[in-house]
Amino acid sequence: MADGVSGAVGRRVRELRSGLAISQEELAERAGLHRNYVGSVERGERDVGVGAIARIAGALGLTLAEFFAPFRSKRLRK
């Protein structure tokens, strides 16, 4: 998994998805994204736009604020 912002976002997506016990494919379907895209996000291989993060967060039952809440006190390096 990559470091920096992309890696941190990917780890957050994986953590939340795993907590709901759903597959990458299920998350992708809920978010209206391709399953390969979700996998590459989780691996930190993509710089994900806010729109895609909003779709993923919504598919996980979260607002953007809830998705990003753990990052408030952390400094992320690229």
JSON list of N, CA and C in Angstrom, two decimals:
[
{"chain": "A", "resi": 1, "resn": "MET", "atom": "N", "xyz": [0.85, -1.18, 0.00]},
{"chain": "A", "resi": 1, "resn": "MET", "atom": "CA", "xyz": [0.00, 0.00, 0.00]},
{"chain": "A", "resi": 1, "resn": "MET", "atom": "C", "xyz": [0.89, 1.23, 0.00]},
{"chain": "A", "resi": 2, "resn": "ALA", "atom": "N", "xyz": [0.48, 2.23, -0.74]},
{"chain": "A", "resi": 2, "resn": "ALA", "atom": "CA", "xyz": [1.25, 3.45, -0.88]},
{"chain": "A", "resi": 2, "resn": "ALA", "atom": "C", "xyz": [1.18, 4.31, 0.37]},
{"chain": "A", "resi": 3, "resn": "ASP", "atom": "N", "xyz": [2.16, 5.18, 0.50]},
{"chain": "A", "resi": 3, "resn": "ASP", "atom": "CA", "xyz": [2.18, 6.15, 1.60]},
{"chain": "A", "resi": 3, "resn": "ASP", "atom": "C", "xyz": [1.51, 7.43, 1.14]},
{"chain": "A", "resi": 4, "resn": "GLY", "atom": "N", "xyz": [1.51, 8.43, 2.01]},
{"chain": "A", "resi": 4, "resn": "GLY", "atom": "CA", "xyz": [0.97, 9.73, 1.65]},
{"chain": "A", "resi": 4, "resn": "GLY", "atom": "C", "xyz": [-0.54, 9.75, 1.66]},
{"chain": "A", "resi": 5, "resn": "VAL", "atom": "N", "xyz": [-1.09, 10.77, 1.01]},
{"chain": "A", "resi": 5, "resn": "VAL", "atom": "CA", "xyz": [-2.53, 10.98, 1.01]},
{"chain": "A", "resi": 5, "resn": "VAL", "atom": "C", "xyz": [-3.27, 9.82, 0.35]},
{"chain": "A", "resi": 6, "resn": "SER", "atom": "N", "xyz": [-2.81, 9.39, -0.81]},
{"chain": "A", "resi": 6, "resn": "SER", "atom": "CA", "xyz": [-3.49, 8.29, -1.51]},
{"chain": "A", "resi": 6, "resn": "SER", "atom": "C", "xyz": [-3.50, 7.02, -0.66]},
{"chain": "A", "resi": 7, "resn": "GLY", "atom": "N", "xyz": [-2.40, 6.73, -0.02]},
{"chain": "A", "resi": 7, "resn": "GLY", "atom": "CA", "xyz": [-2.32, 5.56, 0.84]},
{"chain": "A", "resi": 7, "resn": "GLY", "atom": "C", "xyz": [-3.24, 5.67, 2.04]},
{"chain": "A", "resi": 8, "resn": "ALA", "atom": "N", "xyz": [-3.29, 6.85, 2.64]},
{"chain": "A", "resi": 8, "resn": "ALA", "atom": "CA", "xyz": [-4.15, 7.06, 3.81]},
{"chain": "A", "resi": 8, "resn": "ALA", "atom": "C", "xyz": [-5.62, 6.93, 3.44]},
{"chain": "A", "resi": 9, "resn": "VAL", "atom": "N", "xyz": [-6.00, 7.50, 2.31]},
{"chain": "A", "resi": 9, "resn": "VAL", "atom": "CA", "xyz": [-7.39, 7.39, 1.85]},
{"chain": "A", "resi": 9, "resn": "VAL", "atom": "C", "xyz": [-7.71, 5.92, 1.56]},
{"chain": "A", "resi": 10, "resn": "GLY", "atom": "N", "xyz": [-6.80, 5.23, 0.90]},
{"chain": "A", "resi": 10, "resn": "GLY", "atom": "CA", "xyz": [-7.01, 3.82, 0.59]},
{"chain": "A", "resi": 10, "resn": "GLY", "atom": "C", "xyz": [-7.17, 2.97, 1.84]},
{"chain": "A", "resi": 11, "resn": "ARG", "atom": "N", "xyz": [-6.33, 3.23, 2.83]},
{"chain": "A", "resi": 11, "resn": "ARG", "atom": "CA", "xyz": [-6.44, 2.48, 4.09]},
{"chain": "A", "resi": 11, "resn": "ARG", "atom": "C", "xyz": [-7.78, 2.75, 4.77]},
{"chain": "A", "resi": 12, "resn": "ARG", "atom": "N", "xyz": [-8.23, 3.99, 4.71]},
{"chain": "A", "resi": 12, "resn": "ARG", "atom": "CA", "xyz": [-9.52, 4.35, 5.33]},
{"chain": "A", "resi": 12, "resn": "ARG", "atom": "C", "xyz": [-10.67, 3.62, 4.62]},
{"chain": "A", "resi": 13, "resn": "VAL", "atom": "N", "xyz": [-10.64, 3.61, 3.29]},
{"chain": "A", "resi": 13, "resn": "VAL", "atom": "CA", "xyz": [-11.69, 2.93, 2.54]},
{"chain": "A", "resi": 13, "resn": "VAL", "atom": "C", "xyz": [-11.70, 1.44, 2.90]},
{"chain": "A", "resi": 14, "resn": "ARG", "atom": "N", "xyz": [-10.53, 0.82, 2.89]},
{"chain": "A", "resi": 14, "resn": "ARG", "atom": "CA", "xyz": [-10.45, -0.61, 3.20]},
{"chain": "A", "resi": 14, "resn": "ARG", "atom": "C", "xyz": [-10.95, -0.91, 4.62]},
{"chain": "A", "resi": 15, "resn": "GLU", "atom": "N", "xyz": [-10.54, -0.08, 5.58]},
{"chain": "A", "resi": 15, "resn": "GLU", "atom": "CA", "xyz": [-10.96, -0.26, 6.97]},
{"chain": "A", "resi": 15, "resn": "GLU", "atom": "C", "xyz": [-12.48, -0.19, 7.10]},
{"chain": "A", "resi": 16, "resn": "LEU", "atom": "N", "xyz": [-13.07, 0.81, 6.46]},
{"chain": "A", "resi": 16, "resn": "LEU", "atom": "CA", "xyz": [-14.52, 0.98, 6.55]},
{"chain": "A", "resi": 16, "resn": "LEU", "atom": "C", "xyz": [-15.26, -0.14, 5.82]},
{"chain": "A", "resi": 17, "resn": "ARG", "atom": "N", "xyz": [-14.78, -0.50, 4.65]},
{"chain": "A", "resi": 17, "resn": "ARG", "atom": "CA", "xyz": [-15.41, -1.56, 3.87]},
{"chain": "A", "resi": 17, "resn": "ARG", "atom": "C", "xyz": [-15.33, -2.89, 4.63]},
{"chain": "A", "resi": 18, "resn": "SER", "atom": "N", "xyz": [-14.17, -3.18, 5.18]},
{"chain": "A", "resi": 18, "resn": "SER", "atom": "CA", "xyz": [-14.00, -4.42, 5.94]},
{"chain": "A", "resi": 18, "resn": "SER", "atom": "C", "xyz": [-14.90, -4.44, 7.17]},
{"chain": "A", "resi": 19, "resn": "GLY", "atom": "N", "xyz": [-15.05, -3.28, 7.80]},
{"chain": "A", "resi": 19, "resn": "GLY", "atom": "CA", "xyz": [-15.93, -3.18, 8.96]},
{"chain": "A", "resi": 19, "resn": "GLY", "atom": "C", "xyz": [-17.38, -3.50, 8.65]},
{"chain": "A", "resi": 20, "resn": "LEU", "atom": "N", "xyz": [-17.77, -3.24, 7.41]},
{"chain": "A", "resi": 20, "resn": "LEU", "atom": "CA", "xyz": [-19.13, -3.56, 6.98]},
{"chain": "A", "resi": 20, "resn": "LEU", "atom": "C", "xyz": [-19.23, -4.97, 6.40]},
{"chain": "A", "resi": 21, "resn": "ALA", "atom": "N", "xyz": [-18.10, -5.64, 6.32]},
{"chain": "A", "resi": 21, "resn": "ALA", "atom": "CA", "xyz": [-18.02, -7.01, 5.78]},
{"chain": "A", "resi": 21, "resn": "ALA", "atom": "C", "xyz": [-18.60, -7.09, 4.37]},
{"chain": "A", "resi": 22, "resn": "ILE", "atom": "N", "xyz": [-18.22, -6.11, 3.52]},
{"chain": "A", "resi": 22, "resn": "ILE", "atom": "CA", "xyz": [-18.64, -6.15, 2.12]},
{"chain": "A", "resi": 22, "resn": "ILE", "atom": "C", "xyz": [-17.39, -6.25, 1.25]},
{"chain": "A", "resi": 23, "resn": "SER", "atom": "N", "xyz": [-17.56, -6.78, 0.07]},
{"chain": "A", "resi": 23, "resn": "SER", "atom": "CA", "xyz": [-16.45, -6.94, -0.87]},
{"chain": "A", "resi": 23, "resn": "SER", "atom": "C", "xyz": [-16.19, -5.63, -1.60]},
{"chain": "A", "resi": 24, "resn": "GLN", "atom": "N", "xyz": [-15.04, -5.57, -2.25]},
{"chain": "A", "resi": 24, "resn": "GLN", "atom": "CA", "xyz": [-14.74, -4.43, -3.11]},
{"chain": "A", "resi": 24, "resn": "GLN", "atom": "C", "xyz": [-15.80, -4.32, -4.20]},
{"chain": "A", "resi": 25, "resn": "GLU", "atom": "N", "xyz": [-16.21, -5.45, -4.71]},
{"chain": "A", "resi": 25, "resn": "GLU", "atom": "CA", "xyz": [-17.22, -5.46, -5.77]},
{"chain": "A", "resi": 25, "resn": "GLU", "atom": "C", "xyz": [-18.54, -4.87, -5.28]},
{"chain": "A", "resi": 26, "resn": "GLU", "atom": "N", "xyz": [-18.95, -5.23, -4.08]},
{"chain": "A", "resi": 26, "resn": "GLU", "atom": "CA", "xyz": [-20.19, -4.69, -3.50]},
{"chain": "A", "resi": 26, "resn": "GLU", "atom": "C", "xyz": [-20.07, -3.19, -3.29]},
{"chain": "A", "resi": 27, "resn": "LEU", "atom": "N", "xyz": [-18.95, -2.75, -2.75]},
{"chain": "A", "resi": 27, "resn": "LEU", "atom": "CA", "xyz": [-18.74, -1.31, -2.55]},
{"chain": "A", "resi": 27, "resn": "LEU", "atom": "C", "xyz": [-18.79, -0.58, -3.89]},
{"chain": "A", "resi": 28, "resn": "ALA", "atom": "N", "xyz": [-18.12, -1.13, -4.88]},
{"chain": "A", "resi": 28, "resn": "ALA", "atom": "CA", "xyz": [-18.10, -0.51, -6.20]},
{"chain": "A", "resi": 28, "resn": "ALA", "atom": "C", "xyz": [-19.51, -0.39, -6.76]},
{"chain": "A", "resi": 29, "resn": "GLU", "atom": "N", "xyz": [-20.29, -1.44, -6.61]},
{"chain": "A", "resi": 29, "resn": "GLU", "atom": "CA", "xyz": [-21.67, -1.42, -7.12]},
{"chain": "A", "resi": 29, "resn": "GLU", "atom": "C", "xyz": [-22.48, -0.36, -6.40]},
{"chain": "A", "resi": 30, "resn": "ARG", "atom": "N", "xyz": [-22.36, -0.30, -5.09]},
{"chain": "A", "resi": 30, "resn": "ARG", "atom": "CA", "xyz": [-23.10, 0.71, -4.30]},
{"chain": "A", "resi": 30, "resn": "ARG", "atom": "C", "xyz": [-22.70, 2.13, -4.70]},
{"chain": "A", "resi": 31, "resn": "ALA", "atom": "N", "xyz": [-21.42, 2.31, -5.01]},
{"chain": "A", "resi": 31, "resn": "ALA", "atom": "CA", "xyz": [-20.90, 3.65, -5.32]},
{"chain": "A", "resi": 31, "resn": "ALA", "atom": "C", "xyz": [-21.03, 4.00, -6.80]},
{"chain": "A", "resi": 32, "resn": "GLY", "atom": "N", "xyz": [-21.38, 3.03, -7.62]},
{"chain": "A", "resi": 32, "resn": "GLY", "atom": "CA", "xyz": [-21.47, 3.27, -9.05]},
{"chain": "A", "resi": 32, "resn": "GLY", "atom": "C", "xyz": [-20.10, 3.42, -9.70]},
{"chain": "A", "resi": 33, "resn": "LEU", "atom": "N", "xyz": [-19.13, 2.67, -9.18]},
{"chain": "A", "resi": 33, "resn": "LEU", "atom": "CA", "xyz": [-17.76, 2.70, -9.68]},
{"chain": "A", "resi": 33, "resn": "LEU", "atom": "C", "xyz": [-17.35, 1.29, -10.12]},
{"chain": "A", "resi": 34, "resn": "HIS", "atom": "N", "xyz": [-16.30, 1.20, -10.88]},
{"chain": "A", "resi": 34, "resn": "HIS", "atom": "CA", "xyz": [-15.80, -0.11, -11.31]},
{"chain": "A", "resi": 34, "resn": "HIS", "atom": "C", "xyz": [-15.03, -0.75, -10.16]},
{"chain": "A", "resi": 35, "resn": "ARG", "atom": "N", "xyz": [-15.15, -2.07, -10.04]},
{"chain": "A", "resi": 35, "resn": "ARG", "atom": "CA", "xyz": [-14.48, -2.77, -8.92]},
{"chain": "A", "resi": 35, "resn": "ARG", "atom": "C", "xyz": [-12.96, -2.62, -8.99]},
{"chain": "A", "resi": 36, "resn": "ASN", "atom": "N", "xyz": [-12.40, -2.56, -10.19]},
{"chain": "A", "resi": 36, "resn": "ASN", "atom": "CA", "xyz": [-10.95, -2.37, -10.31]},
{"chain": "A", "resi": 36, "resn": "ASN", "atom": "C", "xyz": [-10.53, -1.00, -9.79]},
{"chain": "A", "resi": 37, "resn": "TYR", "atom": "N", "xyz": [-11.39, -0.02, -9.98]},
{"chain": "A", "resi": 37, "resn": "TYR", "atom": "CA", "xyz": [-11.12, 1.33, -9.49]},
{"chain": "A", "resi": 37, "resn": "TYR", "atom": "C", "xyz": [-11.07, 1.33, -7.96]},
{"chain": "A", "resi": 38, "resn": "VAL", "atom": "N", "xyz": [-12.05, 0.68, -7.34]},
{"chain": "A", "resi": 38, "resn": "VAL", "atom": "CA", "xyz": [-12.08, 0.61, -5.88]},
{"chain": "A", "resi": 38, "resn": "VAL", "atom": "C", "xyz": [-10.84, -0.10, -5.36]},
{"chain": "A", "resi": 39, "resn": "GLY", "atom": "N", "xyz": [-10.42, -1.17, -6.01]},
{"chain": "A", "resi": 39, "resn": "GLY", "atom": "CA", "xyz": [-9.22, -1.88, -5.61]},
{"chain": "A", "resi": 39, "resn": "GLY", "atom": "C", "xyz": [-7.98, -1.01, -5.69]},
{"chain": "A", "resi": 40, "resn": "SER", "atom": "N", "xyz": [-7.87, -0.24, -6.76]},
{"chain": "A", "resi": 40, "resn": "SER", "atom": "CA", "xyz": [-6.70, 0.63, -6.91]},
{"chain": "A", "resi": 40, "resn": "SER", "atom": "C", "xyz": [-6.72, 1.77, -5.91]},
{"chain": "A", "resi": 41, "resn": "VAL", "atom": "N", "xyz": [-7.91, 2.23, -5.53]},
{"chain": "A", "resi": 41, "resn": "VAL", "atom": "CA", "xyz": [-8.03, 3.25, -4.48]},
{"chain": "A", "resi": 41, "resn": "VAL", "atom": "C", "xyz": [-7.52, 2.66, -3.16]},
{"chain": "A", "resi": 42, "resn": "GLU", "atom": "N", "xyz": [-7.98, 1.47, -2.83]},
{"chain": "A", "resi": 42, "resn": "GLU", "atom": "CA", "xyz": [-7.57, 0.85, -1.57]},
{"chain": "A", "resi": 42, "resn": "GLU", "atom": "C", "xyz": [-6.07, 0.59, -1.52]},
{"chain": "A", "resi": 43, "resn": "ARG", "atom": "N", "xyz": [-5.47, 0.30, -2.63]},
{"chain": "A", "resi": 43, "resn": "ARG", "atom": "CA", "xyz": [-4.02, 0.08, -2.67]},
{"chain": "A", "resi": 43, "resn": "ARG", "atom": "C", "xyz": [-3.22, 1.38, -2.72]},
{"chain": "A", "resi": 44, "resn": "GLY", "atom": "N", "xyz": [-3.91, 2.51, -2.78]},
{"chain": "A", "resi": 44, "resn": "GLY", "atom": "CA", "xyz": [-3.23, 3.80, -2.82]},
{"chain": "A", "resi": 44, "resn": "GLY", "atom": "C", "xyz": [-2.58, 4.10, -4.15]},
{"chain": "A", "resi": 45, "resn": "GLU", "atom": "N", "xyz": [-3.07, 3.48, -5.21]},
{"chain": "A", "resi": 45, "resn": "GLU", "atom": "CA", "xyz": [-2.48, 3.65, -6.53]},
{"chain": "A", "resi": 45, "resn": "GLU", "atom": "C", "xyz": [-3.08, 4.83, -7.30]},
{"chain": "A", "resi": 46, "resn": "ARG", "atom": "N", "xyz": [-4.12, 5.44, -6.77]},
{"chain": "A", "resi": 46, "resn": "ARG", "atom": "CA", "xyz": [-4.81, 6.53, -7.46]},
{"chain": "A", "resi": 46, "resn": "ARG", "atom": "C", "xyz": [-4.89, 7.76, -6.58]},
{"chain": "A", "resi": 47, "resn": "ASP", "atom": "N", "xyz": [-4.80, 8.90, -7.21]},
{"chain": "A", "resi": 47, "resn": "ASP", "atom": "CA", "xyz": [-5.15, 10.16, -6.55]},
{"chain": "A", "resi": 47, "resn": "ASP", "atom": "C", "xyz": [-6.64, 10.31, -6.78]},
{"chain": "A", "resi": 48, "resn": "VAL", "atom": "N", "xyz": [-7.42, 10.12, -5.76]},
{"chain": "A", "resi": 48, "resn": "VAL", "atom": "CA", "xyz": [-8.87, 10.08, -5.88]},
{"chain": "A", "resi": 48, "resn": "VAL", "atom": "C", "xyz": [-9.46, 11.47, -5.73]},
{"chain": "A", "resi": 49, "resn": "GLY", "atom": "N", "xyz": [-10.35, 11.82, -6.63]},
{"chain": "A", "resi": 49, "resn": "GLY", "atom": "CA", "xyz": [-11.03, 13.10, -6.57]},
{"chain": "A", "resi": 49, "resn": "GLY", "atom": "C", "xyz": [-12.10, 13.11, -5.48]},
{"chain": "A", "resi": 50, "resn": "VAL", "atom": "N", "xyz": [-12.49, 14.30, -5.10]},
{"chain": "A", "resi": 50, "resn": "VAL", "atom": "CA", "xyz": [-13.50, 14.45, -4.05]},
{"chain": "A", "resi": 50, "resn": "VAL", "atom": "C", "xyz": [-14.82, 13.82, -4.47]},
{"chain": "A", "resi": 51, "resn": "GLY", "atom": "N", "xyz": [-15.16, 13.92, -5.75]},
{"chain": "A", "resi": 51, "resn": "GLY", "atom": "CA", "xyz": [-16.41, 13.32, -6.21]},
{"chain": "A", "resi": 51, "resn": "GLY", "atom": "C", "xyz": [-16.44, 11.82, -6.00]},
{"chain": "A", "resi": 52, "resn": "ALA", "atom": "N", "xyz": [-15.35, 11.15, -6.32]},
{"chain": "A", "resi": 52, "resn": "ALA", "atom": "CA", "xyz": [-15.28, 9.70, -6.13]},
{"chain": "A", "resi": 52, "resn": "ALA", "atom": "C", "xyz": [-15.29, 9.36, -4.64]},
{"chain": "A", "resi": 53, "resn": "ILE", "atom": "N", "xyz": [-14.59, 10.15, -3.84]},
{"chain": "A", "resi": 53, "resn": "ILE", "atom": "CA", "xyz": [-14.59, 9.90, -2.39]},
{"chain": "A", "resi": 53, "resn": "ILE", "atom": "C", "xyz": [-15.99, 10.09, -1.84]},
{"chain": "A", "resi": 54, "resn": "ALA", "atom": "N", "xyz": [-16.71, 11.08, -2.33]},
{"chain": "A", "resi": 54, "resn": "ALA", "atom": "CA", "xyz": [-18.08, 11.32, -1.88]},
{"chain": "A", "resi": 54, "resn": "ALA", "atom": "C", "xyz": [-18.98, 10.12, -2.22]},
{"chain": "A", "resi": 55, "resn": "ARG", "atom": "N", "xyz": [-18.79, 9.56, -3.41]},
{"chain": "A", "resi": 55, "resn": "ARG", "atom": "CA", "xyz": [-19.58, 8.39, -3.81]},
{"chain": "A", "resi": 55, "resn": "ARG", "atom": "C", "xyz": [-19.24, 7.19, -2.93]},
{"chain": "A", "resi": 56, "resn": "ILE", "atom": "N", "xyz": [-17.96, 7.00, -2.66]},
{"chain": "A", "resi": 56, "resn": "ILE", "atom": "CA", "xyz": [-17.53, 5.89, -1.81]},
{"chain": "A", "resi": 56, "resn": "ILE", "atom": "C", "xyz": [-18.05, 6.08, -0.39]},
{"chain": "A", "resi": 57, "resn": "ALA", "atom": "N", "xyz": [-17.88, 7.28, 0.14]},
{"chain": "A", "resi": 57, "resn": "ALA", "atom": "CA", "xyz": [-18.37, 7.57, 1.50]},
{"chain": "A", "resi": 57, "resn": "ALA", "atom": "C", "xyz": [-19.87, 7.31, 1.59]},
{"chain": "A", "resi": 58, "resn": "GLY", "atom": "N", "xyz": [-20.62, 7.80, 0.62]},
{"chain": "A", "resi": 58, "resn": "GLY", "atom": "CA", "xyz": [-22.06, 7.58, 0.62]},
{"chain": "A", "resi": 58, "resn": "GLY", "atom": "C", "xyz": [-22.41, 6.11, 0.57]},
{"chain": "A", "resi": 59, "resn": "ALA", "atom": "N", "xyz": [-21.67, 5.35, -0.23]},
{"chain": "A", "resi": 59, "resn": "ALA", "atom": "CA", "xyz": [-21.91, 3.91, -0.33]},
{"chain": "A", "resi": 59, "resn": "ALA", "atom": "C", "xyz": [-21.60, 3.20, 0.98]},
{"chain": "A", "resi": 60, "resn": "LEU", "atom": "N", "xyz": [-20.74, 3.81, 1.78]},
{"chain": "A", "resi": 60, "resn": "LEU", "atom": "CA", "xyz": [-20.39, 3.26, 3.10]},
{"chain": "A", "resi": 60, "resn": "LEU", "atom": "C", "xyz": [-21.31, 3.80, 4.20]},
{"chain": "A", "resi": 61, "resn": "GLY", "atom": "N", "xyz": [-22.25, 4.67, 3.81]},
{"chain": "A", "resi": 61, "resn": "GLY", "atom": "CA", "xyz": [-23.19, 5.23, 4.77]},
{"chain": "A", "resi": 61, "resn": "GLY", "atom": "C", "xyz": [-22.63, 6.40, 5.56]},
{"chain": "A", "resi": 62, "resn": "LEU", "atom": "N", "xyz": [-21.64, 7.09, 4.99]},
{"chain": "A", "resi": 62, "resn": "LEU", "atom": "CA", "xyz": [-20.99, 8.20, 5.68]},
{"chain": "A", "resi": 62, "resn": "LEU", "atom": "C", "xyz": [-21.09, 9.50, 4.88]},
{"chain": "A", "resi": 63, "resn": "THR", "atom": "N", "xyz": [-21.00, 10.61, 5.60]},
{"chain": "A", "resi": 63, "resn": "THR", "atom": "CA", "xyz": [-20.82, 11.90, 4.95]},
{"chain": "A", "resi": 63, "resn": "THR", "atom": "C", "xyz": [-19.32, 12.08, 4.69]},
{"chain": "A", "resi": 64, "resn": "LEU", "atom": "N", "xyz": [-18.98, 13.08, 3.88]},
{"chain": "A", "resi": 64, "resn": "LEU", "atom": "CA", "xyz": [-17.56, 13.38, 3.67]},
{"chain": "A", "resi": 64, "resn": "LEU", "atom": "C", "xyz": [-16.89, 13.76, 4.99]},
{"chain": "A", "resi": 65, "resn": "ALA", "atom": "N", "xyz": [-17.58, 14.52, 5.82]},
{"chain": "A", "resi": 65, "resn": "ALA", "atom": "CA", "xyz": [-17.01, 14.92, 7.11]},
{"chain": "A", "resi": 65, "resn": "ALA", "atom": "C", "xyz": [-16.69, 13.70, 7.96]},
{"chain": "A", "resi": 66, "resn": "GLU", "atom": "N", "xyz": [-17.59, 12.73, 7.97]},
{"chain": "A", "resi": 66, "resn": "GLU", "atom": "CA", "xyz": [-17.35, 11.51, 8.75]},
{"chain": "A", "resi": 66, "resn": "GLU", "atom": "C", "xyz": [-16.20, 10.70, 8.15]},
{"chain": "A", "resi": 67, "resn": "PHE", "atom": "N", "xyz": [-16.13, 10.65, 6.83]},
{"chain": "A", "resi": 67, "resn": "PHE", "atom": "CA", "xyz": [-15.05, 9.92, 6.19]},
{"chain": "A", "resi": 67, "resn": "PHE", "atom": "C", "xyz": [-13.70, 10.52, 6.56]},
{"chain": "A", "resi": 68, "resn": "PHE", "atom": "N", "xyz": [-13.60, 11.85, 6.53]},
{"chain": "A", "resi": 68, "resn": "PHE", "atom": "CA", "xyz": [-12.33, 12.52, 6.76]},
{"chain": "A", "resi": 68, "resn": "PHE", "atom": "C", "xyz": [-12.04, 12.82, 8.23]},
{"chain": "A", "resi": 69, "resn": "ALA", "atom": "N", "xyz": [-12.97, 12.56, 9.14]},
{"chain": "A", "resi": 69, "resn": "ALA", "atom": "CA", "xyz": [-12.79, 12.89, 10.55]},
{"chain": "A", "resi": 69, "resn": "ALA", "atom": "C", "xyz": [-11.47, 12.40, 11.14]},
{"chain": "A", "resi": 70, "resn": "PRO", "atom": "N", "xyz": [-11.02, 11.17, 10.87]},
{"chain": "A", "resi": 70, "resn": "PRO", "atom": "CA", "xyz": [-9.76, 10.70, 11.47]},
{"chain": "A", "resi": 70, "resn": "PRO", "atom": "C", "xyz": [-8.53, 11.46, 10.97]},
{"chain": "A", "resi": 71, "resn": "PHE", "atom": "N", "xyz": [-8.65, 12.17, 9.85]},
{"chain": "A", "resi": 71, "resn": "PHE", "atom": "CA", "xyz": [-7.51, 12.88, 9.29]},
{"chain": "A", "resi": 71, "resn": "PHE", "atom": "C", "xyz": [-7.32, 14.27, 9.88]},
{"chain": "A", "resi": 72, "resn": "ARG", "atom": "N", "xyz": [-8.28, 14.75, 10.63]},
{"chain": "A", "resi": 72, "resn": "ARG", "atom": "CA", "xyz": [-8.22, 16.13, 11.13]},
{"chain": "A", "resi": 72, "resn": "ARG", "atom": "C", "xyz": [-6.96, 16.43, 11.92]},
{"chain": "A", "resi": 73, "resn": "SER", "atom": "N", "xyz": [-6.52, 15.52, 12.73]},
{"chain": "A", "resi": 73, "resn": "SER", "atom": "CA", "xyz": [-5.37, 15.79, 13.58]},
{"chain": "A", "resi": 73, "resn": "SER", "atom": "C", "xyz": [-4.06, 15.23, 13.02]},
{"chain": "A", "resi": 74, "resn": "LYS", "atom": "N", "xyz": [-4.12, 14.64, 11.85]},
{"chain": "A", "resi": 74, "resn": "LYS", "atom": "CA", "xyz": [-2.92, 14.05, 11.26]},
{"chain": "A", "resi": 74, "resn": "LYS", "atom": "C", "xyz": [-2.40, 14.91, 10.12]},
{"chain": "A", "resi": 75, "resn": "ARG", "atom": "N", "xyz": [-1.10, 14.98, 10.00]},
{"chain": "A", "resi": 75, "resn": "ARG", "atom": "CA", "xyz": [-0.47, 15.63, 8.85]},
{"chain": "A", "resi": 75, "resn": "ARG", "atom": "C", "xyz": [-0.08, 14.53, 7.89]},
{"chain": "A", "resi": 76, "resn": "LEU", "atom": "N", "xyz": [-0.51, 14.68, 6.66]},
{"chain": "A", "resi": 76, "resn": "LEU", "atom": "CA", "xyz": [-0.19, 13.68, 5.65]},
{"chain": "A", "resi": 76, "resn": "LEU", "atom": "C", "xyz": [0.87, 14.23, 4.71]},
{"chain": "A", "resi": 77, "resn": "ARG", "atom": "N", "xyz": [1.86, 13.40, 4.44]},
{"chain": "A", "resi": 77, "resn": "ARG", "atom": "CA", "xyz": [2.92, 13.78, 3.48]},
{"chain": "A", "resi": 77, "resn": "ARG", "atom": "C", "xyz": [2.68, 13.07, 2.18]},
{"chain": "A", "resi": 78, "resn": "LYS", "atom": "N", "xyz": [2.97, 13.75, 1.11]},
{"chain": "A", "resi": 78, "resn": "LYS", "atom": "CA", "xyz": [2.83, 13.14, -0.20]},
{"chain": "A", "resi": 78, "resn": "LYS", "atom": "C", "xyz": [4.14, 12.53, -0.62]}
]
